[in-house]
Amino acid sequence: MSHGAARPILPGATLGILGGGQLGSMFAQAAKRMGYRVEALSDVADCPAARHCDRVHVGDYADGDWLAAVAKSLAVVTFEFENVPAEAARALAALSVPVRPHPDVLFITQDRAREKAFLVKHGFACAPHRTVRSRDELEAAVRELGLPAVLKTAAFGYDGKGQRKLVAPTDVAAAWEALGDGPTGPCELVLEGWVDFECEISVVAARGLDGETTAFAPSRNAHAHHILDVSSVPSGLPERVLATAVETTRKILASLDVVGVACVEYFVTRSGEVLVNEIAPRTHNSGHLTIEACETSQFAQQVRAVCGLPLGSTRQLAPAAMANLLGDCWERGEPDWAAALGVPGVSLHLYGKSEPRPGRKMGHLTALAATAEEAIARVTRARSLLRGE
Ligand code: AMP
């Protein structure tokens, strides 16, 4: 698709963001610093983006009249969350508001089965997998792929929600019951062969209207209970692995004709293979450290890309690490913020969520240091101090 010589959207214009979470909040902070107005479209009023947006439109994404009324003031719409119905993005695009990335990118990446089909069609390496719609199909897929394997719901999964690891044949029945038997009939699922990876990495990249693509350095990601725990850059991986990940990301963004920011997560196997895990059509948790560590943050880059402006430099100024703060950090009461901030090089980001539920992303810490190892040590020490450990 050619986006032609569309004119850039300049400061003073109003940018729309679909979703009201922390990624929208950090996008709004970057955009407002650059002189834009930002309005979020959310299905809840009390959302993190409300603290930094000029306005939050609260409504039902399925309500065409609401979308039409909201669209009037917007110069462009982008995403901060992929569990927004693709129909809402299509409805906005039909109202002549540029939606960047375009709604098909959301449609493909919000569903694991469609995303895997896209990867296979375009020859991008990923884990062996099967799409299953019944218990019999699941049994057959387990026989073909072997165990261990991971069963994932095709739609509406994130942070390990909608996932079950299958280790023994006796796990099949419980996994199907937990994920396959939806309230309105069987759900579509994807069974993935277990990848015995050496590490996980991700690449956040931006692609402009003219097809120019810039990537941030790949981040090494450690997960705990399927939720991102710590990201660090540089990753310390061989140049060949990094180059493969960056080049694959560039090709994926080009194949999807992304205008905006997207993140591709990868498994790096013990033999050095780089397998795509998933694609997010937006900024990513593993890119938060770019706020302090890079010449342009992933959020400022998202503003530039969706507005048709030149992309910024992704050069990293110092090794960095980011640690997520989940609701669990409040288990022993209010965290010890002062102790955490006493660690040199540490910055605190809190998203303004009032209820610290276990597993809920409440904020994050970033540390800069002379090496990635030292940045990880600083950020994890700060988090331990904050928890009173
Ligand atoms: P996902 O939501 O698909 O990114 O999965 C969350 C996390 O679960 C990943 O970041 C991995 O740590 C783990 N995981 C998911 N799929 C697999 C797999 N096929 N093999 C090994 N680990 C996996």
XYZ file of C-alpha atoms and ligand atoms in Angstrom:
412
model
C 0.000 0.000 0.000
C 1.380 3.413 -0.850
C 0.854 6.084 1.729
C 2.003 8.631 -0.823
C 3.040 12.080 0.091
C 0.505 12.472 2.896
C 1.211 15.682 4.726
C 2.661 15.376 8.227
C 0.383 15.934 11.195
C 1.961 18.793 13.071
C 2.021 19.911 16.725
C -1.299 21.454 17.724
C -3.264 18.608 16.112
C -5.203 16.100 18.217
C -3.965 12.498 18.265
C -6.349 9.700 19.197
C -5.355 6.574 21.055
C -7.451 3.399 21.202
C -7.191 2.091 24.750
C -6.571 3.823 28.055
C -3.725 1.866 29.671
C -0.191 2.812 30.676
C 1.127 2.618 27.105
C -1.451 5.254 26.161
C -0.469 7.316 29.165
C 3.226 7.315 28.200
C 2.318 8.034 24.549
C 0.256 11.018 25.749
C 3.161 12.342 27.837
C 5.492 12.165 24.825
C 2.948 13.717 22.443
C 2.039 16.552 24.801
C 5.697 17.387 25.301
C 5.831 17.817 21.520
C 2.825 20.164 21.496
C 0.023 17.800 20.461
C -3.358 17.301 22.071
C -4.189 13.687 22.925
C -7.593 12.073 23.339
C -8.040 8.449 24.430
C -10.933 6.178 23.488
C -11.567 3.836 26.377
C -14.325 1.646 27.758
C -13.457 2.741 31.327
C -13.228 6.302 32.653
C -10.725 5.698 35.433
C -7.816 4.590 33.241
C -4.078 5.423 33.447
C -4.241 7.454 30.202
C -6.809 9.786 31.824
C -4.022 11.358 33.891
C -2.146 12.616 30.834
C -4.666 12.896 28.004
C -6.533 16.125 27.285
C -9.701 14.089 27.141
C -10.893 10.505 27.573
C -13.917 9.502 25.524
C -15.653 6.713 27.393
C -17.892 4.462 25.367
C -18.497 1.130 23.764
C -16.091 0.261 20.919
C -19.040 -1.362 19.113
C -21.018 1.920 19.103
C -20.639 3.446 15.630
C -22.354 6.724 16.603
C -19.920 7.204 19.478
C -16.927 6.513 17.211
C -18.256 8.957 14.586
C -18.703 11.709 17.197
C -15.239 11.155 18.679
C -13.502 10.919 15.295
C -14.452 14.481 14.375
C -11.659 16.006 16.435
C -8.902 13.481 15.614
C -6.101 13.893 13.079
C -4.924 10.275 13.437
C -5.652 7.242 15.607
C -3.162 4.678 16.907
C -3.263 1.810 19.424
C -1.937 1.194 22.870
C -3.713 -2.145 23.348
C -4.631 -4.854 20.856
C -7.735 -6.202 22.529
C -9.803 -3.459 20.913
C -12.209 -4.823 18.284
C -10.708 -4.493 14.792
C -14.209 -3.407 13.673
C -13.822 -0.242 15.783
C -10.552 0.579 14.003
C -12.196 -0.189 10.641
C -15.150 2.050 11.502
C -12.780 4.914 12.351
C -10.810 4.388 9.118
C -14.093 4.445 7.171
C -14.753 7.870 8.684
C -11.573 9.068 6.928
C -9.452 9.264 10.080
C -6.040 7.759 9.313
C -5.662 4.700 11.558
C -1.976 3.835 11.964
C -1.058 1.012 11.818
C -4.059 0.255 9.570
C -6.840 -1.937 11.020
C -5.711 -5.101 9.193
C -2.527 -5.072 11.298
C -4.665 -5.097 14.430
C -6.925 -7.797 12.954
C -3.974 -10.109 12.249
C -1.955 -9.531 15.397
C -4.818 -9.668 17.899
C -5.454 -13.318 17.085
C -2.701 -15.918 17.523
C -4.093 -18.223 14.817
C -4.192 -15.419 12.232
C -0.773 -14.153 13.335
C 0.773 -17.624 12.986
C -0.837 -18.035 9.529
C 0.700 -14.684 8.510
C 4.152 -15.782 9.764
C 3.966 -19.117 7.937
C 2.680 -17.518 4.718
C 5.578 -15.052 4.661
C 8.210 -17.603 5.671
C 9.045 -16.186 9.135
C 10.373 -18.905 11.471
C 8.183 -19.591 14.524
C 7.470 -22.448 16.958
C 5.775 -25.553 15.526
C 2.051 -25.141 16.092
C -1.477 -26.290 15.233
C -4.785 -24.445 15.375
C -7.382 -26.508 17.263
C -11.139 -26.096 17.645
C -12.151 -29.312 19.432
C -10.880 -31.787 21.983
C -10.234 -34.321 19.190
C -8.178 -31.778 17.255
C -6.230 -31.023 20.437
C -5.502 -34.736 20.977
C -4.322 -35.020 17.352
C -2.145 -31.879 17.663
C -0.536 -33.253 20.842
C 0.301 -36.486 18.988
C 1.846 -34.511 16.116
C 3.817 -31.930 18.110
C 4.614 -34.031 21.185
C 4.918 -32.816 24.770
C 5.640 -30.510 26.479
C 3.530 -28.001 24.588
C 1.640 -24.787 25.393
C -2.043 -24.339 24.684
C -3.068 -20.727 24.100
C -6.401 -19.097 23.343
C -6.276 -17.497 19.884
C -7.911 -14.265 21.034
C -7.764 -12.017 24.090
C -4.643 -13.492 25.663
C -1.937 -11.384 27.254
C 0.612 -11.692 30.059
C 0.150 -15.467 30.172
C -3.645 -15.210 30.486
C -5.359 -17.912 28.448
C -2.332 -20.232 28.468
C -1.705 -23.730 29.850
C 1.435 -25.820 29.680
C 0.811 -29.470 28.843
C 3.439 -31.843 30.152
C 1.742 -35.252 30.235
C -1.063 -36.724 28.065
C -3.301 -36.592 31.154
C -3.079 -32.752 31.070
C -5.076 -32.590 27.824
C -8.540 -32.952 29.372
C -8.011 -30.241 32.007
C -6.396 -27.850 29.500
C -9.286 -28.273 27.050
C -11.805 -27.747 29.861
C -9.977 -24.614 31.093
C -9.448 -22.933 27.721
C -11.440 -24.657 24.998
C -14.868 -24.871 26.565
C -15.956 -21.259 26.296
C -19.321 -20.044 27.621
C -20.628 -19.715 24.055
C -19.132 -22.917 22.635
C -15.616 -24.087 21.802
C -12.940 -21.375 21.506
C -10.266 -21.355 18.860
C -6.908 -22.330 20.347
C -3.321 -22.655 19.220
C -1.134 -25.510 20.475
C 2.568 -24.643 20.331
C 5.431 -27.052 20.706
C 7.603 -26.215 23.706
C 10.636 -24.164 22.709
C 13.657 -24.940 24.857
C 14.958 -21.417 24.421
C 18.206 -19.963 25.664
C 16.630 -16.561 26.073
C 13.812 -14.305 24.945
C 14.387 -11.017 23.166
C 12.201 -8.382 21.568
C 12.684 -5.674 18.988
C 10.639 -2.471 19.087
C 10.697 -0.778 15.707
C 8.977 2.086 13.946
C 8.050 2.391 10.302
C 7.212 5.727 8.727
C 4.785 6.668 5.970
C 7.634 6.423 3.451
C 8.579 2.893 4.584
C 11.687 4.032 6.474
C 12.206 1.705 9.445
C 14.252 2.215 12.595
C 14.692 -0.369 15.324
C 15.779 -0.062 18.924
C 18.512 -2.467 20.019
C 17.035 -5.892 20.902
C 16.113 -6.213 24.545
C 16.773 -9.367 26.581
C 13.593 -10.255 28.462
C 13.180 -12.422 31.552
C 9.645 -13.513 32.420
C 8.202 -14.682 35.729
C 4.884 -16.575 35.685
C 4.508 -15.691 31.958
C 4.668 -11.936 32.719
C 7.625 -9.781 31.712
C 9.816 -9.283 34.768
C 13.094 -7.658 33.688
C 14.290 -6.289 30.324
C 17.862 -5.244 29.632
C 19.859 -3.758 26.759
C 22.418 -4.557 25.455
C 21.445 -8.198 25.474
C 24.994 -9.572 25.171
C 23.930 -11.897 22.332
C 26.111 -12.569 19.272
C 25.927 -9.944 16.526
C 24.513 -12.537 14.098
C 21.493 -13.205 16.373
C 20.868 -9.474 16.868
C 21.123 -8.771 13.142
C 18.675 -11.619 12.370
C 16.158 -10.289 14.916
C 16.378 -6.707 13.647
C 16.177 -7.734 9.983
C 13.238 -10.083 10.655
C 11.446 -7.271 12.479
C 12.038 -4.906 9.571
C 10.626 -7.490 7.137
C 7.593 -8.195 9.343
C 6.745 -4.486 9.574
C 7.152 -4.165 5.808
C 5.009 -7.274 5.111
C 2.266 -5.882 7.352
C 2.741 -2.398 5.865
C 2.899 -0.987 9.405
C 2.910 2.767 9.839
C 3.650 3.356 13.500
C 5.398 1.289 16.142
C 5.331 -2.480 16.560
C 7.224 -4.953 18.699
C 8.258 -8.465 17.746
C 9.096 -10.931 20.510
C 11.481 -13.797 19.779
C 12.752 -17.024 21.279
C 16.483 -17.536 20.751
C 17.119 -21.287 20.795
C 20.243 -22.969 22.130
C 21.418 -23.513 18.550
C 21.084 -19.771 17.826
C 17.822 -19.933 15.848
C 15.631 -16.856 16.156
C 11.916 -17.815 16.251
C 9.105 -15.266 16.259
C 6.906 -15.616 19.344
C 4.453 -12.754 18.879
C 3.866 -9.376 17.289
C 2.312 -6.381 19.059
C 1.087 -3.516 16.821
C 2.131 -0.897 19.376
C 4.781 0.120 21.870
C 5.857 -2.591 24.298
C 6.691 -3.134 27.949
C 10.209 -4.219 26.955
C 10.731 -0.793 25.341
C 10.032 1.281 28.462
C 13.739 1.642 29.172
C 14.079 3.685 25.970
C 12.532 6.621 27.886
C 15.733 7.110 29.878
C 18.232 5.196 27.765
C 17.726 6.326 24.154
C 17.900 9.537 22.159
C 14.252 8.995 21.196
C 11.871 6.976 23.385
C 9.559 4.368 21.873
C 6.647 6.706 22.676
C 8.167 9.772 20.996
C 8.961 7.487 18.048
C 5.314 6.378 17.922
C 4.244 10.035 17.761
C 6.715 10.744 14.940
C 5.745 7.608 12.967
C 1.964 8.021 13.167
C 2.237 11.754 12.397
C 4.342 11.162 9.288
C 7.363 12.978 10.727
C 11.009 11.924 10.352
C 11.838 9.071 12.732
C 14.183 9.842 15.598
C 17.548 8.324 16.422
C 17.296 5.092 18.419
C 20.877 5.400 19.659
C 21.256 4.165 23.213
C 23.057 6.519 25.586
C 23.822 3.985 28.324
C 23.220 0.306 29.179
C 19.847 -0.006 30.888
C 17.468 -2.389 32.640
C 13.771 -2.202 33.482
C 11.930 -4.126 36.199
C 8.144 -4.293 36.321
C 6.318 -3.428 39.517
C 3.323 -5.737 39.830
C 0.550 -5.458 42.396
C 2.460 -8.075 44.411
C 4.905 -5.317 45.466
C 2.125 -3.945 47.729
C 1.733 -7.273 49.596
C 3.407 -5.924 52.756
C 1.781 -2.508 52.499
C 2.915 0.669 50.762
C 6.247 0.032 49.005
C 9.333 1.820 50.335
C 9.723 4.307 47.481
C 12.485 6.288 49.177
C 14.655 3.181 49.622
C 14.262 2.247 45.937
C 15.066 5.758 44.761
C 18.215 5.756 46.896
C 19.815 3.316 44.432
C 21.968 5.279 41.956
C 20.713 5.572 38.381
C 17.141 4.442 39.180
C 13.963 6.114 37.854
C 10.428 5.351 39.017
C 7.326 5.221 36.821
C 3.913 4.647 38.414
C 0.827 4.325 36.258
C -1.735 5.739 38.703
C -3.716 2.516 39.135
C -5.503 2.538 42.478
C -5.929 -1.187 43.101
C -2.664 -3.186 43.361
C -3.968 -6.632 42.399
C -1.397 -9.485 42.182
C -0.035 -9.749 38.630
C -1.322 -6.272 37.668
C 1.283 -3.963 36.124
C 1.336 -0.948 38.440
C 4.576 0.692 37.303
C 8.205 0.023 36.531
C 11.732 0.977 37.519
C 14.524 1.738 35.068
C 18.219 1.861 35.893
C 21.118 3.100 33.798
C 24.645 1.894 34.522
C 28.017 1.212 32.933
C 26.992 -2.335 31.899
C 23.693 -4.191 31.425
C 24.624 -6.526 34.312
C 25.100 -3.567 36.644
C 21.830 -2.005 35.440
C 20.011 -5.298 36.186
C 21.658 -5.468 39.627
C 20.578 -1.885 40.377
C 17.014 -2.240 39.214
C 16.426 -5.561 40.974
C 18.045 -4.238 44.170
C 15.809 -1.176 44.038
C 12.764 -3.416 43.614
C 13.789 -5.634 46.557
C 14.273 -2.575 48.771
C 10.901 -1.244 47.712
C 9.277 -4.511 48.789
C 11.058 -4.323 52.138
C 13.290 -7.329 51.322
P 3.167 -15.294 25.145
O 1.990 -14.657 25.770
O 2.840 -16.183 23.994
O 4.266 -14.318 24.836
O 3.791 -16.253 26.282
C 4.269 -15.724 27.501
C 5.546 -16.420 27.895
O 5.330 -17.832 28.065
C 6.642 -16.334 26.847
O 7.304 -15.082 26.915
C 7.512 -17.516 27.262
O 8.296 -17.206 28.409
C 6.480 -18.570 27.635
N 6.126 -19.347 26.425
C 5.108 -19.088 25.582
N 5.090 -19.961 24.547
C 6.123 -20.807 24.732
C 6.643 -21.930 23.993
N 6.057 -22.368 22.862
N 7.734 -22.558 24.489
C 8.328 -22.115 25.631
N 7.875 -21.072 26.379
C 6.797 -20.415 25.946
